[in-house]
PDB file of C-alpha atoms in Angstrom:
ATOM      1  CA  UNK A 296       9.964   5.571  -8.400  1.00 56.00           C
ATOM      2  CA  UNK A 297       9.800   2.139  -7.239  1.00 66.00           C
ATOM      3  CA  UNK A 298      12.561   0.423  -5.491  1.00 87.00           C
ATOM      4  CA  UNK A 299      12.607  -3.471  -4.564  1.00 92.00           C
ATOM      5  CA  UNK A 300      15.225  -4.805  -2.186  1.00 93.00           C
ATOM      6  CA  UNK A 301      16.685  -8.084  -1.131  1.00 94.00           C
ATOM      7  CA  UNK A 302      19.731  -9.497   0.431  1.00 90.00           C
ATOM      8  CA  UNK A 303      22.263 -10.450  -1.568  1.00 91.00           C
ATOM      9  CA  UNK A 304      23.298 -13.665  -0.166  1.00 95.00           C
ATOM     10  CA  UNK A 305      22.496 -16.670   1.605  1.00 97.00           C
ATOM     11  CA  UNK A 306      24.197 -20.147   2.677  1.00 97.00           C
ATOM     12  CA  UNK A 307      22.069 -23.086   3.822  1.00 97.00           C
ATOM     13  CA  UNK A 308      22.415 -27.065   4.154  1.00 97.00           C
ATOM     14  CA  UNK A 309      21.211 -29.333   2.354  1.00 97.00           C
ATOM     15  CA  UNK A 310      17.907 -30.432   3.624  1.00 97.00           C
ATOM     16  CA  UNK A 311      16.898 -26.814   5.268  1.00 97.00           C
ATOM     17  CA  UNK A 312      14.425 -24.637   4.759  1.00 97.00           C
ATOM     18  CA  UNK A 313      15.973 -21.502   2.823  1.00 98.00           C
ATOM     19  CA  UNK A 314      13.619 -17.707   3.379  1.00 98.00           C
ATOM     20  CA  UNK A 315      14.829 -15.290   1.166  1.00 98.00           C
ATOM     21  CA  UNK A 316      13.350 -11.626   1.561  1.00 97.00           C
ATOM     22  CA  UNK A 317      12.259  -8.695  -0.505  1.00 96.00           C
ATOM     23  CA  UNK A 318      11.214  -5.272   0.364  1.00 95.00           C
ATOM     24  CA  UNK A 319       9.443  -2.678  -2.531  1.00 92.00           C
ATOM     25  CA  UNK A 320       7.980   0.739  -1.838  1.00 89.00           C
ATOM     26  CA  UNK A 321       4.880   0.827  -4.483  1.00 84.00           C
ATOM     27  CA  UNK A 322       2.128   0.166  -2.682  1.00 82.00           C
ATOM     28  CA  UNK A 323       0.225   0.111  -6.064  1.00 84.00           C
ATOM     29  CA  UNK A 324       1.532  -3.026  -6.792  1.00 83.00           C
ATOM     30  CA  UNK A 325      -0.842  -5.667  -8.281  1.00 84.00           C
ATOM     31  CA  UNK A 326       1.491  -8.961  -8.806  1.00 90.00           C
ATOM     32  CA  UNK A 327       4.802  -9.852  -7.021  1.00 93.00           C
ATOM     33  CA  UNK A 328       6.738 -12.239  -8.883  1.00 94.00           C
ATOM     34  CA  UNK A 329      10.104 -14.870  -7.780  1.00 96.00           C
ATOM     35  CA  UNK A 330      12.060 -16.060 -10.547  1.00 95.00           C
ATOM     36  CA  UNK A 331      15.250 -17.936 -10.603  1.00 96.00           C
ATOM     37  CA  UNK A 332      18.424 -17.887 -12.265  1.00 93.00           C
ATOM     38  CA  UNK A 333      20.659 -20.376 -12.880  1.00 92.00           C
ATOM     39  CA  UNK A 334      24.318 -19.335 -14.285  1.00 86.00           C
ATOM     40  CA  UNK A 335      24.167 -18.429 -17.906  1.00 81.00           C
ATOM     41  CA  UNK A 336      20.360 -18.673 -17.836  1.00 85.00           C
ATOM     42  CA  UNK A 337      17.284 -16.800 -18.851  1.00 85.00           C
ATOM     43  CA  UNK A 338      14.128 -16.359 -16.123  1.00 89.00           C
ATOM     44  CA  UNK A 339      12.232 -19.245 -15.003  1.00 90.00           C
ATOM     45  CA  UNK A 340       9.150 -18.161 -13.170  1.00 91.00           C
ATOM     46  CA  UNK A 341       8.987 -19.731  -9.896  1.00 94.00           C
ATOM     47  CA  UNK A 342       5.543 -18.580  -8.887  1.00 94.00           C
ATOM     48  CA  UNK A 343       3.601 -15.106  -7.963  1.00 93.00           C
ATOM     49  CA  UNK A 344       0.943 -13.719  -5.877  1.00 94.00           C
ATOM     50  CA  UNK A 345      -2.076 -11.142  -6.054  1.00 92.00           C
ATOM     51  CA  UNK A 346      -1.528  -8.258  -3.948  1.00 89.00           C
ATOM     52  CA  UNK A 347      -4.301  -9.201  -1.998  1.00 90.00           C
ATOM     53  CA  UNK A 348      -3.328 -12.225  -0.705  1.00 92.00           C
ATOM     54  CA  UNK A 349      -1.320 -12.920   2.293  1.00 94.00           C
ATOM     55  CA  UNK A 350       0.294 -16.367   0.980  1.00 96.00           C
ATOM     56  CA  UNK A 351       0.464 -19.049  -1.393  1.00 95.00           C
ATOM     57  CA  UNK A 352       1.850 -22.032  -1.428  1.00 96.00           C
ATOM     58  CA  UNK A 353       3.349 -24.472  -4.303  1.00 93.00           C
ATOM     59  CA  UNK A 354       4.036 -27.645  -3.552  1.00 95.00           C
ATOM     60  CA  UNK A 355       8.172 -26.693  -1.541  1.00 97.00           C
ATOM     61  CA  UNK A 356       7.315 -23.468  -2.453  1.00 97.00           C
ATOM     62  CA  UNK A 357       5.801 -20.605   0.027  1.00 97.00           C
ATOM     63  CA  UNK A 358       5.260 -17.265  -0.641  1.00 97.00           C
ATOM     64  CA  UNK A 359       4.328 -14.805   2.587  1.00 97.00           C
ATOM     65  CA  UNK A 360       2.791 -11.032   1.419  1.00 96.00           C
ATOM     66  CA  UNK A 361       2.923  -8.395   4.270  1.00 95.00           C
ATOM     67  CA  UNK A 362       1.377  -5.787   2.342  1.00 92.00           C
ATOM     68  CA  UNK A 363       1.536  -3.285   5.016  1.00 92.00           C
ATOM     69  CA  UNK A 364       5.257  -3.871   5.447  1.00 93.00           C
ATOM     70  CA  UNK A 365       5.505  -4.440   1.875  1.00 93.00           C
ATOM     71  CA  UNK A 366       7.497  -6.914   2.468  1.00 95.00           C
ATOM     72  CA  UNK A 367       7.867 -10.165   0.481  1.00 96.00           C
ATOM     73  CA  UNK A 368       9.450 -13.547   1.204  1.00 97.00           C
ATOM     74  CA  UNK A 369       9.859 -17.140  -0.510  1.00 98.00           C
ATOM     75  CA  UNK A 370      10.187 -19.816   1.712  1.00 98.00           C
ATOM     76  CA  UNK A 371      11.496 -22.889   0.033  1.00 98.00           C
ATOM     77  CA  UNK A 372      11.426 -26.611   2.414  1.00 98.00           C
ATOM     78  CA  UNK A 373      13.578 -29.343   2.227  1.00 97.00           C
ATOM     79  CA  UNK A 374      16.314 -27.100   0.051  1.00 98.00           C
ATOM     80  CA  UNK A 375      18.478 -29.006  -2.461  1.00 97.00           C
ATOM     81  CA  UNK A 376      21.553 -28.532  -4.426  1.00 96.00           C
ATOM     82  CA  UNK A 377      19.786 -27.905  -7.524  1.00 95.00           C
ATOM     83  CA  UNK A 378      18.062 -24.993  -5.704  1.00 97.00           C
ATOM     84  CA  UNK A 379      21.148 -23.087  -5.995  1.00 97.00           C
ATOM     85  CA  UNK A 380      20.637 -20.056  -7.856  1.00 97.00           C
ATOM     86  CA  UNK A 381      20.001 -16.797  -8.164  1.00 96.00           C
ATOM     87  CA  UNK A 382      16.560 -14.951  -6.973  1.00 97.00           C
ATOM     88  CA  UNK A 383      15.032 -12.374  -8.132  1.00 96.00           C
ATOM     89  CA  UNK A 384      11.572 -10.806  -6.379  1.00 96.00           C
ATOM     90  CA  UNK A 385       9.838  -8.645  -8.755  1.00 94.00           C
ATOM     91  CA  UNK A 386       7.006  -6.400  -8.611  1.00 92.00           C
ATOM     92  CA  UNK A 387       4.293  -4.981 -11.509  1.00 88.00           C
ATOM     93  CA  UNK A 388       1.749  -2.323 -10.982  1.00 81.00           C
ATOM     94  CA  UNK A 389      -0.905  -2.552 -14.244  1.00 73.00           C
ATOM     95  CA  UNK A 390       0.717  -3.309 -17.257  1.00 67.00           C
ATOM     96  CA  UNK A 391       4.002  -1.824 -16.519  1.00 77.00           C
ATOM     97  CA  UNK A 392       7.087  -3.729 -16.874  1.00 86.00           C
ATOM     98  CA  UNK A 393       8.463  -5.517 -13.748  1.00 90.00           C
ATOM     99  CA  UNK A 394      11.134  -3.734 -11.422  1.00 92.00           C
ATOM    100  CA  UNK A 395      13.179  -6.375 -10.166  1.00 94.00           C
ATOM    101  CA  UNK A 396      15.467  -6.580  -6.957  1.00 94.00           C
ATOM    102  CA  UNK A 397      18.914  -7.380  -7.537  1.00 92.00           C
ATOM    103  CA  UNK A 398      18.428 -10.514  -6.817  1.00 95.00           C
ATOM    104  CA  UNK A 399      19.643 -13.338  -3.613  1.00 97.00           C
ATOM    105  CA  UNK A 400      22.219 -16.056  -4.611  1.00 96.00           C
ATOM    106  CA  UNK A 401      21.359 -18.982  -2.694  1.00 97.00           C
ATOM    107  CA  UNK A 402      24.298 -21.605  -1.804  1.00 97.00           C
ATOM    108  CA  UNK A 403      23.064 -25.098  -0.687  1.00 97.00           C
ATOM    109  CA  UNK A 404      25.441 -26.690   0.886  1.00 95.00           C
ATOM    110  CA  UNK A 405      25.918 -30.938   1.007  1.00 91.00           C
TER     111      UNK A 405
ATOM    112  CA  UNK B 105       2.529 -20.733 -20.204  1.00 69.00           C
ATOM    113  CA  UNK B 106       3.063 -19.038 -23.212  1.00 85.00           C
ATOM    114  CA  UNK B 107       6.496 -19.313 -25.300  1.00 90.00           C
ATOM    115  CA  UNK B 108       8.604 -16.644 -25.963  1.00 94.00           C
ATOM    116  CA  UNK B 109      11.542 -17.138 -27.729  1.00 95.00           C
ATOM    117  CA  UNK B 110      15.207 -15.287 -28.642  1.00 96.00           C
ATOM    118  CA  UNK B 111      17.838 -15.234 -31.598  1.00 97.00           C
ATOM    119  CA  UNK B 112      20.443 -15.401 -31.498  1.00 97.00           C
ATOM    120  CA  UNK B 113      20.936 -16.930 -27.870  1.00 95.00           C
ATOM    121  CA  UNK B 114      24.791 -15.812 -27.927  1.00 96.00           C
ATOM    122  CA  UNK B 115      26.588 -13.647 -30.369  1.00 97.00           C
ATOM    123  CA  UNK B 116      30.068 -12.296 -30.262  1.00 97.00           C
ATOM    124  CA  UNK B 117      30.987  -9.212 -32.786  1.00 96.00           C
ATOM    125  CA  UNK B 118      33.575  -6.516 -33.210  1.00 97.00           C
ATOM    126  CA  UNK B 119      33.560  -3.261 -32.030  1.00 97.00           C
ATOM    127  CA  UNK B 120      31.078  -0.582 -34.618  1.00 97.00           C
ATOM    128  CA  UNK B 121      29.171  -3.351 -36.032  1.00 97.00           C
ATOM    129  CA  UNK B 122      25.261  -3.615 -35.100  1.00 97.00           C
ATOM    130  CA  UNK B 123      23.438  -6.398 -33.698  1.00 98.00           C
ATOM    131  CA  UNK B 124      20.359  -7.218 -34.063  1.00 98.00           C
ATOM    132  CA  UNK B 125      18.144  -9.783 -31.743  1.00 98.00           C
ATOM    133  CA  UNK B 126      14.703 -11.112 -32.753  1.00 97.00           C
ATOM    134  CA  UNK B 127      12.036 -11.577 -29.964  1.00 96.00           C
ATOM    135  CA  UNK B 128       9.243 -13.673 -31.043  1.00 95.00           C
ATOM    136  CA  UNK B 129       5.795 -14.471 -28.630  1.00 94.00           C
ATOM    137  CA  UNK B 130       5.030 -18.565 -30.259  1.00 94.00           C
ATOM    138  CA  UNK B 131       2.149 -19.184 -29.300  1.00 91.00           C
ATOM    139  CA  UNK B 132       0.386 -15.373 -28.119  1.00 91.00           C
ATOM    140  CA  UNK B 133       0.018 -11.823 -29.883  1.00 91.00           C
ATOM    141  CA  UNK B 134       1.727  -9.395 -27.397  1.00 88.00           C
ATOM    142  CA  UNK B 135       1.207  -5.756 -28.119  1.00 86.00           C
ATOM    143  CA  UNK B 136       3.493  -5.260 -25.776  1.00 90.00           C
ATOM    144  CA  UNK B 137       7.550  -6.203 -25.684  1.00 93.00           C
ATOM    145  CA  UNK B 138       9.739  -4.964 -22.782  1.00 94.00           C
ATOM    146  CA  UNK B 139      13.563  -5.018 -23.219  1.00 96.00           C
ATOM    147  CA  UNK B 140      15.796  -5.642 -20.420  1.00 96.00           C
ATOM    148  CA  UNK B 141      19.277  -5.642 -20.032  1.00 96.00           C
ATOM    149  CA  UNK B 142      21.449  -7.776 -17.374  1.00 93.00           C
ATOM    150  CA  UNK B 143      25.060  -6.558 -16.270  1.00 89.00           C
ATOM    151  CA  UNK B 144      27.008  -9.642 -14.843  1.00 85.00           C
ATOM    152  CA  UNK B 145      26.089 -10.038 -11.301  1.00 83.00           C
ATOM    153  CA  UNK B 146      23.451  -7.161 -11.452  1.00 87.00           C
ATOM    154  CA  UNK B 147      19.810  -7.397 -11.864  1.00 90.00           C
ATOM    155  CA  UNK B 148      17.856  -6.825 -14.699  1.00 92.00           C
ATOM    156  CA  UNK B 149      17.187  -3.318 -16.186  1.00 93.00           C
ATOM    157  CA  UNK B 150      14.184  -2.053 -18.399  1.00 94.00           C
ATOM    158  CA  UNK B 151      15.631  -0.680 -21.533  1.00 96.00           C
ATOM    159  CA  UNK B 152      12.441   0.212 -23.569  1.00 95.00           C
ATOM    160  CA  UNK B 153       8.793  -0.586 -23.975  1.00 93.00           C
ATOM    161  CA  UNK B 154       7.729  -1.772 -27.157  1.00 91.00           C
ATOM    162  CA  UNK B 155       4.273  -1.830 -28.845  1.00 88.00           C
ATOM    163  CA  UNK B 156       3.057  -2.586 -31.799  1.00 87.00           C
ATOM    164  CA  UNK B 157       2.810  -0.362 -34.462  1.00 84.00           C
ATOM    165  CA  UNK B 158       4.452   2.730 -32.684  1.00 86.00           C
ATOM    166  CA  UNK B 159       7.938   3.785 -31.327  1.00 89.00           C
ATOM    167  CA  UNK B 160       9.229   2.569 -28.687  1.00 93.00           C
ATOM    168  CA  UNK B 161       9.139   4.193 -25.070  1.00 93.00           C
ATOM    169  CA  UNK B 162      13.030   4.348 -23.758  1.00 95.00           C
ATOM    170  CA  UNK B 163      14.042   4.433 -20.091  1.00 93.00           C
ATOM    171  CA  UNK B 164      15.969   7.291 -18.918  1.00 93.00           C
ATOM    172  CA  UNK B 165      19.384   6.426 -19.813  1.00 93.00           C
ATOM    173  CA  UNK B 166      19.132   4.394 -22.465  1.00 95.00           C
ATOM    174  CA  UNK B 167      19.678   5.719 -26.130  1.00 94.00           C
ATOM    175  CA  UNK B 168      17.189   5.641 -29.165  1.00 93.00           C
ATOM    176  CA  UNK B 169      19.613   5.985 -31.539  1.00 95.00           C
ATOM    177  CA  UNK B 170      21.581   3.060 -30.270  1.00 96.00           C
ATOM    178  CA  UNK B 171      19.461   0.767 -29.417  1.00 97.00           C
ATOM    179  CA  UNK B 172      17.045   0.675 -32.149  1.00 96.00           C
ATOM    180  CA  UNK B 173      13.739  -0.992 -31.681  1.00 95.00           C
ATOM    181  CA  UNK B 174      11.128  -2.603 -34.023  1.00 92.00           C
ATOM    182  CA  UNK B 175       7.821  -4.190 -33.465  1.00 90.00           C
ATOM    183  CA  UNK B 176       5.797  -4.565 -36.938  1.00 83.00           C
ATOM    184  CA  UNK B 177       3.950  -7.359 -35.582  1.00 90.00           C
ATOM    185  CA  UNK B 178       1.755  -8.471 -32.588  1.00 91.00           C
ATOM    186  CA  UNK B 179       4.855 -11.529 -32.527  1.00 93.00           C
ATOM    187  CA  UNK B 180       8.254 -10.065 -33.296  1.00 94.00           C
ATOM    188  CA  UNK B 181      10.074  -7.365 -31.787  1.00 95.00           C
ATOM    189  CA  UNK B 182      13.758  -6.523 -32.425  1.00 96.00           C
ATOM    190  CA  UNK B 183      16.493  -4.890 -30.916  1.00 97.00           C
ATOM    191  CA  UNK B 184      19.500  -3.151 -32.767  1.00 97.00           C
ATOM    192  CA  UNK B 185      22.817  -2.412 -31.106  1.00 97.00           C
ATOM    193  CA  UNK B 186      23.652  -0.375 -33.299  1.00 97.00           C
ATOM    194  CA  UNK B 187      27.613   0.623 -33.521  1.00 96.00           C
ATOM    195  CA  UNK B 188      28.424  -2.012 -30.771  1.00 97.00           C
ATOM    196  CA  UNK B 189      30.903  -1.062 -28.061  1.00 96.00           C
ATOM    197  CA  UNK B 190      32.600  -2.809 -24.933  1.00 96.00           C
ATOM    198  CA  UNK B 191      30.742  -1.947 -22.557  1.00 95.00           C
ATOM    199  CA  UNK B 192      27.328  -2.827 -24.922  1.00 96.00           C
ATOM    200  CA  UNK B 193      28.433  -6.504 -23.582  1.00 96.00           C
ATOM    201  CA  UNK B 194      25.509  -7.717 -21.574  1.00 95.00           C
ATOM    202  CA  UNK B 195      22.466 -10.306 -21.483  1.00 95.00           C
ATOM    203  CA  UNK B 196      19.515  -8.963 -22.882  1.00 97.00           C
ATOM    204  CA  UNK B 197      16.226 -10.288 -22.261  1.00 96.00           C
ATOM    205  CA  UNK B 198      12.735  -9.545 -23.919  1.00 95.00           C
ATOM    206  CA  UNK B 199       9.716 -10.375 -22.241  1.00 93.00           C
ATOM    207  CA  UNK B 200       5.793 -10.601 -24.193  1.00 91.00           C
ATOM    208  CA  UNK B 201       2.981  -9.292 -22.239  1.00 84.00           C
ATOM    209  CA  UNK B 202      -0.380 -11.410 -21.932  1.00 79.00           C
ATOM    210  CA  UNK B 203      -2.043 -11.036 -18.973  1.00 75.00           C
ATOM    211  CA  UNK B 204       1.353 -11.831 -16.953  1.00 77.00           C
ATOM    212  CA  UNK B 205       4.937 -11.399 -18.799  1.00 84.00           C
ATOM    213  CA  UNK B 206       6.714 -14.013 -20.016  1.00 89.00           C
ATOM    214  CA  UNK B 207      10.488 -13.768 -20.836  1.00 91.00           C
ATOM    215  CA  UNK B 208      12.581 -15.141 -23.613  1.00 93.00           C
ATOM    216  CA  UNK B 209      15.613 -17.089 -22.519  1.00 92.00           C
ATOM    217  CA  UNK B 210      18.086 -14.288 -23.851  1.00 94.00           C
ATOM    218  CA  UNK B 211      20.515 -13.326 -25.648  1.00 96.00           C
ATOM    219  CA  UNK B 212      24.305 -12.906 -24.234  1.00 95.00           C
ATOM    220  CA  UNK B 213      25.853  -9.801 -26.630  1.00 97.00           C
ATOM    221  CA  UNK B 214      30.068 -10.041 -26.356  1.00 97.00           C
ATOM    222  CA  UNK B 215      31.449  -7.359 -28.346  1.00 97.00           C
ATOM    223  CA  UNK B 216      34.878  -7.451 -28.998  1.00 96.00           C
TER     224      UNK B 216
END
């Protein structure tokens, strides 16, 4: 079945770039997905990408697709304290429902 | 984006009672409602797939007969806990299918 991967933490400062990673095995995928978290908080979608693109970018928002890795990652510049969260990669093959990864909680640090 | 929306957002009952939670698509028909379910500090699960107008598809694991599900229209779905327990306690999230998914903001289930 599929499986989707990430890190569980990370720490940056204020002001950094943060990357956080993700990893899935079904190569079928058609849409990869970031959302964040906040504590006590539904989903807000953060942005996506078409499996057959390599990147996208959203205004502090990057998204790099190594398909061939399958390998996922969100950069986001210039991080700030209200970036702190939790995030989720998920990925959806047709109309399935998403498999999510259990998700990176990002500290930003003053 | 399209709206989806959940009630109750929080609800706190004691144990054997049932629960039910309303998932509504605003502003969209979705044929399609997925349930998920959140542990604390895990990630989000798939429960069941709902569609309109026929039963529900359940994930291995989950059970039918507790977790009762409903969609009689292309904008409401509902879930039943039904006899509540403990370890029912969780954040459950629906999500409306239309073109991409969008997700309701949830629904935090305490049971006593």
């Amino acid at each position: 079945g599929e499986d989707v991967e990430q890190s569980l933490f990370l720490s940056v400062r204020e002001g950094d770039s943060s990357v956080i990673n993700c990893t899935y095995t079904d190569s079928s995928s058609t849409y990869l997905y970031w959302y964040k978290q906040e504590p006590g908080a539904g989903l807000q979608l953060l942005t996506y990408i078409f499996s057959n693109m390599d990147m996208k970018q959203d205004q502090r928002l990057t998204v790099l697709l190594n398909k061939k890795d399958k390998h996922l990652s969100l950069r986001i510049a210039d991080t700030q304290t209200g970036d702190s969260a939790i995030y989720f990669c998920a990925e959806q093959t047709g109309r399935r429902a998403l498999t999510f990864g259990s998700g990176t909680r990002l500290q930003v640090q003053p | 984006g399209a709206v989806v929306s959940q009630h109750p957002s929080r609800v706190i009952c004691k144990s054997g009672t049932s629960v039910k939670i309303e998932c509504r698509s605003l502003d969209f028909q979705a044929t399609t409602m997925f349930w998920y379910r959140q542990f604390p500090k895990q990630s989000l699960m798939l429960m069941a797939t709902s569609n309109e107008g026929s039963k529900a598809t359940y994930e291995q694991g989950v059970e039918k007969d507790k977790f009762l599900i409903n969609h009689a229209s292309l904008t409401l779905s509902t879930l039943t806990v039904t006899s509540a327990h403990p370890e029912d306690s969780s954040f459950y999230i629906c999500s409306g299918f239309l073109n991409e998914q969008f997700f309701g903001p949830g629904t935090r289930l305490t049971v006593l």
